[in-house]
Coordinates of C-alpha atoms and ligand atoms in Angstrom, one line a residue:
M1 CA 210.3 134.5 85.4
T2 CA 212.0 131.6 83.8
E3 CA 213.9 131.7 80.4
T4 CA 215.3 128.8 78.3
Y5 CA 218.9 128.9 77.5
R6 CA 221.5 126.4 76.3
V7 CA 224.7 125.4 78.0
T8 CA 227.8 126.4 76.5
S9 CA 230.5 125.4 78.9
T10 CA 230.5 124.5 82.8
Q11 CA 232.7 125.4 85.6
K12 CA 232.6 124.4 89.1
N13 CA 229.3 125.9 90.2
T14 CA 228.4 128.0 87.2
A15 CA 227.6 127.6 83.6
S16 CA 227.9 129.7 80.6
L17 CA 224.9 129.7 78.8
I18 CA 223.2 131.5 75.4
H19 CA 219.6 132.2 75.3
T20 CA 217.9 129.9 72.8
N21 CA 216.2 132.4 70.9
T22 CA 218.3 135.7 71.2
H23 CA 221.6 133.7 71.7
Q24 CA 222.5 136.3 74.4
A25 CA 225.4 135.1 76.4
I26 CA 225.0 135.1 80.3
N27 CA 226.6 133.2 83.3
A28 CA 224.5 131.3 85.9
F29 CA 224.7 129.6 89.1
F30 CA 223.6 126.0 89.5
P31 CA 222.8 124.1 92.9
R32 CA 225.1 121.2 93.6
K33 CA 222.7 118.5 93.0
L34 CA 222.1 119.4 89.3
K35 CA 224.8 118.3 87.0
P36 CA 224.5 120.4 83.7
I37 CA 226.7 119.6 80.8
C38 CA 227.8 121.1 77.5
G39 CA 224.7 121.3 75.4
D40 CA 221.7 120.9 77.9
E41 CA 218.8 123.0 77.7
V42 CA 218.1 124.6 80.9
L43 CA 215.5 126.8 82.8
V44 CA 217.0 129.8 84.4
E45 CA 215.4 132.3 86.7
T46 CA 216.6 135.9 87.8
L47 CA 217.1 136.3 91.3
K48 CA 218.0 140.0 92.2
S49 CA 220.9 140.6 89.8
E50 CA 221.7 136.9 89.7
Y51 CA 220.8 134.0 87.1
R52 CA 220.2 130.7 88.6
I53 CA 219.6 127.5 86.8
K54 CA 216.3 125.7 87.9
K55 CA 215.9 122.6 85.9
I56 CA 217.7 120.7 83.1
N57 CA 215.0 119.8 80.3
R58 CA 215.1 116.1 79.4
R59 CA 218.1 115.3 77.3
Q60 CA 217.5 114.1 73.6
N61 CA 220.6 112.1 73.9
S62 CA 224.2 112.5 74.8
F63 CA 227.7 112.0 73.5
C64 CA 229.8 110.0 76.1
R65 CA 233.2 108.5 76.4
A66 CA 235.0 106.5 79.0
D67 CA 236.6 108.4 81.9
N68 CA 240.2 106.9 83.2
R69 CA 238.3 104.0 84.9
G70 CA 236.2 103.0 82.1
R71 CA 233.0 104.5 83.4
K72 CA 230.5 106.4 81.1
Q73 CA 231.2 110.0 81.1
H74 CA 228.7 112.3 79.5
I75 CA 230.4 115.1 77.7
A76 CA 227.6 116.8 75.5
A77 CA 223.9 116.6 75.4
N78 CA 221.4 117.3 72.5
V79 CA 223.9 116.5 69.9
D80 CA 222.4 116.1 66.3
Q81 CA 225.5 115.1 64.2
I82 CA 229.0 114.0 65.1
M83 CA 231.5 115.2 62.7
I84 CA 234.3 112.5 62.6
V85 CA 237.4 113.8 61.2
M86 CA 240.2 111.5 59.8
A87 CA 243.3 112.5 57.8
V88 CA 246.1 111.2 55.6
E89 CA 248.4 112.3 58.3
P90 CA 248.2 111.4 61.1
A91 CA 246.4 108.4 59.7
P92 CA 243.8 107.0 61.8
T93 CA 244.4 104.5 64.5
R94 CA 242.9 101.2 64.1
D95 CA 239.1 100.9 65.1
I96 CA 238.9 104.7 66.0
L97 CA 236.1 105.2 63.3
N98 CA 234.3 102.1 64.2
R99 CA 234.5 103.0 68.1
Y100 CA 232.9 106.6 67.3
L101 CA 230.3 104.9 65.1
V102 CA 229.3 102.5 67.9
V103 CA 228.6 105.4 70.0
A104 CA 226.8 107.4 67.4
E105 CA 224.5 104.5 66.6
I106 CA 223.8 103.8 70.3
E107 CA 223.0 107.5 71.0
G108 CA 221.3 108.3 67.8
I109 CA 223.7 110.9 66.6
T110 CA 224.1 111.0 62.7
P111 CA 227.7 110.5 61.9
L112 CA 229.4 112.6 59.3
L113 CA 232.7 110.9 58.0
V114 CA 235.2 113.5 56.9
F115 CA 238.3 112.5 55.4
N116 CA 240.8 115.4 55.4
K117 CA 244.3 116.5 54.1
A118 CA 243.2 115.2 50.8
D119 CA 245.8 117.6 49.1
I120 CA 248.5 115.2 50.4
D121 CA 247.3 112.2 48.8
P122 CA 243.9 112.3 47.0
L123 CA 243.5 108.3 46.7
F124 CA 244.6 107.6 50.3
F125 CA 240.9 106.9 51.5
V126 CA 239.4 105.4 48.3
N127 CA 238.6 102.0 49.7
T128 CA 237.5 103.2 52.9
I129 CA 235.1 105.9 51.4
N130 CA 233.6 103.3 49.3
Q131 CA 233.1 100.7 52.1
Y132 CA 231.4 103.3 54.4
E133 CA 229.3 105.0 51.6
Q134 CA 228.0 101.5 51.1
L135 CA 227.1 101.0 54.6
G136 CA 224.9 104.1 53.9
Y137 CA 227.0 106.7 55.8
Q138 CA 227.7 110.2 54.5
T139 CA 231.3 110.7 53.7
Y140 CA 233.3 114.0 52.6
K141 CA 236.5 114.2 51.3
T142 CA 238.1 117.5 52.3
S143 CA 241.5 119.8 52.5
H144 CA 241.5 122.9 54.3
K145 CA 243.5 124.4 51.3
D146 CA 240.3 124.2 49.1
P147 CA 237.3 125.9 50.3
N148 CA 235.2 124.0 47.5
T149 CA 235.7 120.8 49.4
V150 CA 233.6 121.8 52.3
I151 CA 230.7 123.4 50.5
E152 CA 228.6 120.1 51.0
L153 CA 229.7 119.6 54.8
K154 CA 229.1 123.3 55.6
Q155 CA 225.5 123.0 54.5
Q156 CA 225.2 120.0 56.7
L157 CA 225.9 122.0 59.6
A158 CA 223.3 124.6 59.2
N159 CA 220.7 124.6 62.0
K160 CA 222.1 121.7 63.8
T161 CA 224.4 120.9 66.8
T162 CA 227.5 118.9 65.8
I163 CA 230.2 117.6 67.8
L164 CA 233.7 117.6 66.6
A165 CA 235.7 114.1 67.0
G166 CA 239.1 112.9 65.7
Q167 CA 242.7 112.6 66.7
S168 CA 244.7 115.9 67.5
G169 CA 246.1 117.3 64.4
V170 CA 243.5 115.8 61.8
G171 CA 242.3 119.4 61.1
K172 CA 239.3 119.8 63.0
S173 CA 240.2 123.5 64.0
S174 CA 241.2 124.1 60.5
L175 CA 238.0 122.8 58.9
T176 CA 235.8 124.6 61.4
E177 CA 237.7 128.2 60.6
L178 CA 237.1 127.4 57.0
M179 CA 233.2 126.7 57.5
L180 CA 232.2 128.9 60.2
P181 CA 234.8 132.0 60.3
E182 CA 232.8 133.3 63.3
V183 CA 233.7 130.5 65.5
K184 CA 237.0 130.7 67.2
L185 CA 238.1 127.6 68.4
K186 CA 240.7 127.3 71.1
T187 CA 243.7 125.8 69.6
G188 CA 245.8 123.4 71.6
K189 CA 249.1 123.9 69.9
L190 CA 251.4 120.8 70.5
S191 CA 254.4 121.7 72.4
D192 CA 257.7 121.0 70.5
K193 CA 259.4 119.6 73.6
T194 CA 257.2 117.1 74.7
G195 CA 254.9 116.8 71.8
K196 CA 252.0 116.9 74.2
G197 CA 249.2 119.8 74.2
A198 CA 250.7 122.9 76.0
H199 CA 247.5 123.6 77.7
T200 CA 245.8 120.5 77.6
T201 CA 242.4 121.5 78.8
S202 CA 239.6 119.1 78.5
V203 CA 237.0 121.9 78.7
T204 CA 234.0 121.0 76.3
Q205 CA 232.7 124.3 74.7
M206 CA 229.6 124.8 72.4
Y207 CA 230.2 127.7 69.8
H208 CA 227.3 129.4 68.1
D209 CA 227.5 130.4 64.5
A210 CA 224.8 132.8 63.6
T211 CA 225.2 133.0 59.9
L212 CA 224.3 129.2 59.6
N213 CA 222.4 129.0 62.9
A214 CA 224.8 126.1 63.8
N215 CA 226.3 125.0 67.0
I216 CA 229.6 123.2 67.2
I217 CA 230.9 121.3 70.2
D218 CA 234.8 121.1 70.6
S219 CA 235.9 118.7 73.4
P220 CA 239.8 118.5 73.1
G221 CA 240.5 115.1 74.6
V222 CA 243.5 114.5 76.7
W223 CA 243.5 110.6 75.9
E224 CA 242.6 108.9 72.7
Y225 CA 239.0 108.3 72.5
G226 CA 237.8 105.3 74.6
L227 CA 234.5 103.4 74.7
W228 CA 233.1 102.8 78.3
L229 CA 232.7 99.3 79.5
M230 CA 229.8 97.8 77.5
D231 CA 228.9 94.2 76.7
A232 CA 229.1 92.4 73.4
A233 CA 225.4 93.1 72.4
E234 CA 225.7 97.0 73.0
I235 CA 229.1 96.9 70.8
A236 CA 227.3 94.6 68.1
S237 CA 224.1 97.2 68.0
G238 CA 226.5 99.8 66.9
F239 CA 227.7 97.8 64.0
I240 CA 224.7 98.7 61.5
D241 CA 226.0 96.0 59.1
F242 CA 225.1 93.4 61.7
D243 CA 221.3 94.7 62.0
D244 CA 219.9 92.3 59.1
Y245 CA 221.1 89.2 60.9
M246 CA 220.3 90.1 64.5
G247 CA 217.9 87.7 66.3
Q248 CA 219.0 84.8 63.9
C249 CA 221.8 83.1 65.9
K250 CA 221.0 79.8 67.4
F251 CA 221.6 81.2 70.9
S252 CA 219.5 84.6 71.8
N253 CA 222.5 85.5 74.0
C254 CA 225.1 84.8 71.1
T255 CA 228.2 87.0 71.4
H256 CA 229.2 86.5 67.8
I257 CA 232.6 85.2 68.6
H258 CA 232.8 81.6 69.0
E259 CA 229.2 80.2 69.2
P260 CA 227.9 77.5 66.8
G261 CA 225.0 78.8 64.5
C262 CA 226.2 82.3 64.5
A263 CA 224.2 84.3 61.9
I264 CA 226.9 87.1 62.0
M265 CA 229.8 84.7 61.6
N266 CA 227.9 83.1 58.9
A267 CA 227.3 86.4 57.0
V268 CA 231.0 87.0 57.3
K269 CA 231.8 83.8 55.8
Q270 CA 229.5 84.5 52.9
G271 CA 231.0 87.9 52.4
L272 CA 227.8 89.6 53.4
I273 CA 229.5 91.6 56.3
K274 CA 233.2 92.9 55.3
T275 CA 235.8 90.9 57.3
N276 CA 237.6 94.1 58.5
R277 CA 234.4 95.3 60.1
Y278 CA 234.0 91.8 61.9
E279 CA 237.5 91.8 63.1
S280 CA 237.3 95.2 64.4
Y281 CA 234.2 94.3 66.3
L282 CA 236.2 91.5 67.8
R283 CA 239.0 93.7 68.9
I284 CA 236.6 96.2 70.4
V285 CA 234.7 93.6 72.4
D286 CA 238.3 92.0 73.5
S287 CA 239.5 95.7 74.7
M288 CA 236.9 95.9 77.2
K289 CA 238.9 93.6 79.3
Y290 CA 241.1 96.5 79.8
W291 CA 238.5 97.8 82.1
S292 CA 238.1 94.8 84.5
Ligands
LIG301 N1 247.8 119.5 54.1 C1 246.8 119.8 55.0 N2 247.2 120.3 56.2 C2 246.0 120.5 56.9 C3 244.9 120.3 56.5 N3 243.8 120.6 57.5 C4 244.8 120.8 58.5 N4 246.0 120.8 58.2 C5 247.3 121.3 59.0 O1 247.1 120.1 60.2 C6 247.6 120.7 61.4 C7 246.7 120.5 62.5 O2 245.3 121.1 62.2 P1 244.4 121.5 63.4 O3 243.3 122.0 62.7 O4 245.0 122.1 64.3 O5 244.0 120.1 63.8 P2 243.0 119.5 65.0 O6 244.1 119.4 66.2 O7 242.2 118.6 64.5 O8 242.1 121.0 65.3 C8 247.8 122.3 61.1 O9 249.1 122.5 61.0 C9 247.1 122.5 59.8 O10 247.4 123.6 59.0 C10 244.7 120.0 55.2 O11 243.5 119.7 54.8 N5 245.8 119.6 54.4
LIG302 MG1 241.9 121.9 67.2
LIG303 ZN1 226.0 85.4 66.7

Protein backbone atom coordinates (compact mmCIF):
# COMPACT_ATOMS: atom_id res chain seq x y z
CA MET A 1 0.00 0.00 0.00
CA THR A 2 1.32 3.45 -0.84
CA GLU A 3 0.27 6.76 0.64
CA THR A 4 1.15 10.33 -0.28
CA TYR A 5 3.12 12.43 2.17
CA ARG A 6 4.96 15.74 2.11
CA VAL A 7 8.55 16.19 3.21
CA THR A 8 8.96 18.53 6.18
CA SER A 9 12.74 18.05 6.52
CA THR A 10 15.46 15.68 5.43
CA GLN A 11 18.34 14.07 7.25
CA LYS A 12 21.04 11.79 5.82
CA ASN A 13 18.92 8.89 4.59
CA THR A 14 15.64 9.57 6.33
CA ALA A 15 13.02 12.23 5.87
CA SER A 16 10.38 13.62 8.19
CA LEU A 17 6.99 13.62 6.51
CA ILE A 18 3.40 14.60 7.07
CA HIS A 19 0.46 12.85 5.44
CA THR A 20 -1.09 15.07 2.77
CA ASN A 21 -4.62 14.58 4.13
CA THR A 22 -4.38 13.63 7.81
CA HIS A 23 -1.11 15.56 8.48
CA GLN A 24 0.06 12.63 10.60
CA ALA A 25 3.84 12.82 11.07
CA ILE A 26 6.18 9.91 10.32
CA ASN A 27 9.83 9.28 9.48
CA ALA A 28 10.73 7.34 6.35
CA PHE A 29 13.87 5.98 4.73
CA PHE A 30 14.80 6.85 1.19
CA PRO A 31 17.20 5.15 -1.21
CA ARG A 32 20.41 6.96 -2.06
CA LYS A 33 19.38 7.81 -5.62
CA LEU A 34 16.30 9.71 -4.51
CA LYS A 35 17.09 13.19 -3.33
CA PRO A 36 13.97 14.46 -1.62
CA ILE A 37 13.93 18.06 -0.43
CA CYS A 38 11.65 19.94 1.93
CA GLY A 39 8.19 20.41 0.39
CA ASP A 40 8.43 17.43 -1.94
CA GLU A 41 5.36 15.27 -2.38
CA VAL A 42 6.37 11.62 -2.06
CA LEU A 43 4.82 8.17 -2.35
CA VAL A 44 5.54 6.05 0.71
CA GLU A 45 5.15 2.29 1.18
CA THR A 46 5.07 0.41 4.45
CA LEU A 47 7.47 -2.51 4.73
CA LYS A 48 6.99 -4.51 7.94
CA SER A 49 7.04 -1.64 10.41
CA GLU A 50 9.21 0.62 8.31
CA TYR A 51 8.27 3.42 5.96
CA ARG A 52 10.13 3.84 2.71
CA ILE A 53 9.91 6.59 0.07
CA LYS A 54 9.25 5.01 -3.35
CA LYS A 55 8.92 8.01 -5.57
CA ILE A 56 9.07 11.81 -5.59
CA ASN A 57 6.18 13.39 -7.47
CA ARG A 58 7.05 15.91 -10.15
CA ARG A 59 7.96 19.27 -8.62
CA GLN A 60 5.75 22.24 -9.46
CA ASN A 61 8.75 24.50 -8.84
CA SER A 62 11.59 24.86 -6.39
CA PHE A 63 13.08 27.68 -4.43
CA CYS A 64 16.84 27.72 -5.02
CA ARG A 65 19.93 29.59 -3.98
CA ALA A 66 23.65 29.49 -4.69
CA ASP A 67 25.82 27.08 -2.76
CA ASN A 68 29.26 28.35 -1.75
CA ARG A 69 30.56 27.77 -5.30
CA GLY A 70 27.73 29.44 -7.18
CA ARG A 71 25.93 26.27 -8.17
CA LYS A 72 22.15 26.10 -8.07
CA GLN A 73 21.04 24.46 -4.85
CA HIS A 74 17.42 23.34 -4.47
CA ILE A 75 16.08 24.33 -1.06
CA ALA A 76 12.35 23.68 -1.08
CA ALA A 77 9.83 22.31 -3.57
CA ASN A 78 6.22 23.10 -4.46
CA VAL A 79 6.25 26.59 -3.00
CA ASP A 80 3.23 28.84 -3.72
CA GLN A 81 4.52 32.04 -2.19
CA ILE A 82 7.65 33.68 -0.90
CA MET A 83 7.25 36.07 2.01
CA ILE A 84 10.15 38.51 1.63
CA VAL A 85 10.60 40.30 4.94
CA MET A 86 12.48 43.57 5.15
CA ALA A 87 12.78 45.82 8.18
CA VAL A 88 13.59 49.36 9.18
CA GLU A 89 16.39 47.81 11.23
CA PRO A 90 18.48 45.97 10.01
CA ALA A 91 17.72 47.88 6.79
CA PRO A 92 17.74 45.82 3.60
CA THR A 93 21.08 45.46 1.88
CA ARG A 94 21.25 46.79 -1.66
CA ASP A 95 19.61 44.55 -4.28
CA ILE A 96 18.40 41.93 -1.80
CA LEU A 97 14.73 42.46 -2.68
CA ASN A 98 15.41 42.37 -6.42
CA ARG A 99 17.49 39.19 -6.06
CA TYR A 100 14.61 37.43 -4.31
CA LEU A 101 12.20 38.74 -6.94
CA VAL A 102 14.35 37.32 -9.76
CA VAL A 103 14.07 33.82 -8.26
CA ALA A 104 10.37 34.28 -7.56
CA GLU A 105 9.67 35.33 -11.16
CA ILE A 106 11.81 32.57 -12.68
CA GLU A 107 10.27 29.84 -10.52
CA GLY A 108 6.70 31.12 -10.59
CA ILE A 109 6.47 31.78 -6.85
CA THR A 110 4.16 34.65 -5.83
CA PRO A 111 6.09 37.23 -3.80
CA LEU A 112 4.60 38.91 -0.74
CA LEU A 113 6.65 41.99 0.17
CA VAL A 114 6.60 42.57 3.91
CA PHE A 115 7.98 45.79 5.36
CA ASN A 116 8.31 45.16 9.08
CA LYS A 117 9.10 47.17 12.22
CA ALA A 118 6.87 50.01 11.03
CA ASP A 119 6.57 51.02 14.69
CA ILE A 120 10.18 52.28 14.63
CA ASP A 121 9.64 54.53 11.59
CA PRO A 122 6.30 54.33 9.76
CA LEU A 123 7.58 56.40 6.81
CA PHE A 124 10.84 54.55 6.22
CA PHE A 125 9.56 52.44 3.31
CA VAL A 126 7.01 54.85 1.78
CA ASN A 127 8.84 55.25 -1.54
CA THR A 128 9.79 51.60 -1.85
CA ILE A 129 6.22 50.50 -1.13
CA ASN A 130 4.87 52.90 -3.76
CA GLN A 131 7.36 51.76 -6.35
CA TYR A 132 6.74 48.03 -5.89
CA GLU A 133 2.96 48.48 -5.66
CA GLN A 134 3.13 50.21 -9.04
CA LEU A 135 5.04 47.25 -10.43
CA GLY A 136 2.08 45.12 -9.32
CA TYR A 137 3.53 43.45 -6.23
CA GLN A 138 1.54 42.85 -3.05
CA THR A 139 3.03 44.83 -0.17
CA TYR A 140 2.36 44.76 3.57
CA LYS A 141 3.50 47.20 6.24
CA THR A 142 3.70 45.36 9.55
CA SER A 143 4.81 45.50 13.14
CA HIS A 144 4.90 42.55 15.48
CA LYS A 145 3.69 44.92 18.18
CA ASP A 146 0.36 45.49 16.42
CA PRO A 147 -1.66 42.37 15.47
CA ASN A 148 -3.92 44.51 13.26
CA THR A 149 -1.05 45.01 10.83
CA VAL A 150 -0.87 41.30 9.97
CA ILE A 151 -4.56 40.51 9.42
CA GLU A 152 -4.35 40.82 5.63
CA LEU A 153 -1.03 39.00 5.39
CA LYS A 154 -2.32 36.18 7.58
CA GLN A 155 -5.25 35.64 5.21
CA GLN A 156 -2.77 35.23 2.36
CA LEU A 157 -1.12 32.30 4.12
CA ALA A 158 -4.26 30.14 4.27
CA ASN A 159 -4.25 26.95 2.17
CA LYS A 160 -0.81 27.74 0.75
CA THR A 161 2.84 26.82 1.13
CA THR A 162 4.91 29.90 1.90
CA ILE A 163 8.66 30.15 2.25
CA LEU A 164 10.13 32.80 4.55
CA ALA A 165 12.95 34.94 3.24
CA GLY A 166 14.90 37.88 4.55
CA GLN A 167 17.96 38.82 6.51
CA SER A 168 18.45 37.60 10.04
CA GLY A 169 16.80 39.89 12.60
CA VAL A 170 14.11 41.41 10.37
CA GLY A 171 11.32 39.68 12.31
CA LYS A 172 10.46 36.50 10.38
CA SER A 173 10.04 34.44 13.55
CA SER A 174 8.14 37.18 15.40
CA LEU A 175 5.66 37.68 12.53
CA THR A 176 5.15 33.94 12.06
CA GLU A 177 4.46 33.51 15.77
CA LEU A 178 1.95 36.34 15.65
CA MET A 179 0.08 34.90 12.65
CA LEU A 180 0.46 31.17 13.33
CA PRO A 181 0.72 30.60 17.08
CA GLU A 182 0.71 26.81 16.54
CA VAL A 183 3.97 26.99 14.62
CA LYS A 184 7.11 27.09 16.71
CA LEU A 185 10.01 28.15 14.55
CA LYS A 186 13.48 27.29 15.74
CA THR A 187 15.02 30.56 16.83
CA GLY A 188 18.64 31.10 16.03
CA LYS A 189 19.41 33.60 18.77
CA LEU A 190 22.50 35.60 17.91
CA SER A 191 25.46 35.04 20.16
CA ASP A 192 26.59 38.17 22.04
CA LYS A 193 30.25 37.34 21.57
CA THR A 194 30.47 36.64 17.87
CA GLY A 195 27.28 38.24 16.56
CA LYS A 196 26.77 35.01 14.66
CA GLY A 197 24.08 32.44 15.28
CA ALA A 198 24.95 30.22 18.20
CA HIS A 199 23.58 27.09 16.54
CA THR A 200 23.61 28.11 12.92
CA THR A 201 21.72 25.20 11.48
CA SER A 202 20.93 25.35 7.81
CA VAL A 203 18.15 22.78 8.11
CA THR A 204 15.18 23.72 6.00
CA GLN A 205 11.97 22.88 7.81
CA MET A 206 8.30 23.00 6.84
CA TYR A 207 5.71 23.65 9.55
CA HIS A 208 1.98 22.96 9.27
CA ASP A 209 -0.69 25.17 10.81
CA ALA A 210 -3.97 23.28 11.04
CA THR A 211 -6.17 26.32 11.74
CA LEU A 212 -5.29 28.07 8.48
CA ASN A 213 -4.18 24.92 6.64
CA ALA A 214 -0.98 26.81 6.00
CA ASN A 215 2.50 25.44 5.45
CA ILE A 216 5.45 27.65 6.34
CA ILE A 217 8.98 26.86 5.27
CA ASP A 218 11.86 28.30 7.24
CA SER A 219 15.34 27.97 5.83
CA PRO A 220 17.76 29.68 8.16
CA GLY A 221 20.63 30.67 5.92
CA VAL A 222 24.18 30.75 7.10
CA TRP A 223 25.16 33.16 4.34
CA GLU A 224 23.39 36.11 2.87
CA TYR A 225 21.10 35.00 0.07
CA GLY A 226 22.92 34.65 -3.25
CA LEU A 227 21.80 33.92 -6.78
CA TRP A 228 23.48 31.02 -8.54
CA LEU A 229 25.34 31.55 -11.80
CA MET A 230 22.83 32.83 -14.36
CA ASP A 231 23.21 34.74 -17.59
CA ALA A 232 21.94 38.26 -18.30
CA ALA A 233 18.85 36.97 -20.11
CA GLU A 234 17.74 34.95 -17.10
CA ILE A 235 18.29 37.87 -14.75
CA ALA A 236 16.43 40.23 -17.10
CA SER A 237 13.49 37.79 -17.16
CA GLY A 238 13.19 38.32 -13.39
CA PHE A 239 12.59 42.08 -13.80
CA ILE A 240 8.86 42.35 -14.60
CA ASP A 241 9.22 46.01 -15.61
CA PHE A 242 11.43 44.85 -18.53
CA ASP A 243 8.69 42.55 -19.90
CA ASP A 244 7.01 45.13 -22.16
CA TYR A 245 10.29 45.84 -23.99
CA MET A 246 11.62 42.32 -24.35
CA GLY A 247 12.28 41.26 -27.93
CA GLN A 248 12.45 44.87 -29.10
CA CYS A 249 16.21 45.37 -28.85
CA LYS A 250 18.22 45.67 -32.09
CA PHE A 251 20.22 42.55 -31.24
CA SER A 252 18.35 39.40 -30.23
CA ASN A 253 21.15 38.49 -27.79
CA CYS A 254 21.18 41.98 -26.22
CA THR A 255 22.32 42.01 -22.58
CA HIS A 256 20.88 45.54 -22.11
CA ILE A 257 24.21 46.79 -20.82
CA HIS A 258 26.01 48.57 -23.65
CA GLU A 259 24.41 47.56 -26.96
CA PRO A 260 23.13 50.17 -29.44
CA GLY A 261 19.41 50.09 -30.11
CA CYS A 262 18.60 48.58 -26.71
CA ALA A 263 14.88 48.88 -25.93
CA ILE A 264 15.47 48.49 -22.18
CA MET A 265 18.05 51.30 -22.01
CA ASN A 266 15.77 53.42 -24.14
CA ALA A 267 12.87 52.81 -21.72
CA VAL A 268 15.13 53.80 -18.81
CA LYS A 269 16.02 57.06 -20.62
CA GLN A 270 12.34 57.82 -21.11
CA GLY A 271 11.58 57.14 -17.47
CA LEU A 272 9.42 54.11 -18.29
CA ILE A 273 11.71 51.86 -16.28
CA LYS A 274 12.96 53.30 -12.97
CA THR A 275 16.70 53.99 -12.86
CA ASN A 276 17.13 52.31 -9.48
CA ARG A 277 15.74 49.04 -10.86
CA TYR A 278 17.93 49.18 -13.97
CA GLU A 279 21.04 49.95 -11.89
CA SER A 280 20.19 47.04 -9.65
CA TYR A 281 19.93 44.83 -12.75
CA LEU A 282 23.42 45.97 -13.83
CA ARG A 283 24.88 45.22 -10.40
CA ILE A 284 23.26 41.77 -10.28
CA VAL A 285 24.61 40.89 -13.73
CA ASP A 286 28.02 42.21 -12.68
CA SER A 287 27.95 40.20 -9.43
CA MET A 288 27.95 36.98 -11.48
CA LYS A 289 31.67 37.45 -12.16
CA TYR A 290 32.19 36.47 -8.53
CA TRP A 291 31.45 32.86 -9.52
CA SER A 292 33.90 32.63 -12.41
N1 LIG B 1 10.43 47.21 17.02
C1 LIG B 1 10.18 46.04 16.43
N2 LIG B 1 10.96 44.98 16.71
C2 LIG B 1 10.68 43.79 16.10
C3 LIG B 1 9.59 43.65 15.20
N3 LIG B 1 9.56 42.37 14.75
C4 LIG B 1 10.60 41.75 15.34
N4 LIG B 1 11.26 42.59 16.17
C5 LIG B 1 12.45 42.27 16.99
O1 LIG B 1 13.56 42.01 16.12
C6 LIG B 1 14.39 40.98 16.67
C7 LIG B 1 14.55 39.86 15.63
O2 LIG B 1 13.30 39.24 15.41
P1 LIG B 1 13.16 37.76 14.85
O3 LIG B 1 11.73 37.47 14.70
O4 LIG B 1 13.97 36.80 15.66
O5 LIG B 1 13.88 37.92 13.41
P2 LIG B 1 14.28 36.80 12.35
O6 LIG B 1 15.75 36.57 12.52
O7 LIG B 1 13.98 37.39 11.02
O8 LIG B 1 13.46 35.58 12.63
C8 LIG B 1 13.70 40.52 17.94
O9 LIG B 1 14.34 41.16 19.03
C9 LIG B 1 12.28 41.01 17.79
O10 LIG B 1 11.64 41.26 19.03
C10 LIG B 1 8.76 44.82 14.94
O11 LIG B 1 7.79 44.80 14.18
N5 LIG B 1 9.12 45.97 15.60
MG1 LIG C 1 14.16 33.60 13.01
ZN1 LIG D 1 18.63 45.41 -24.81
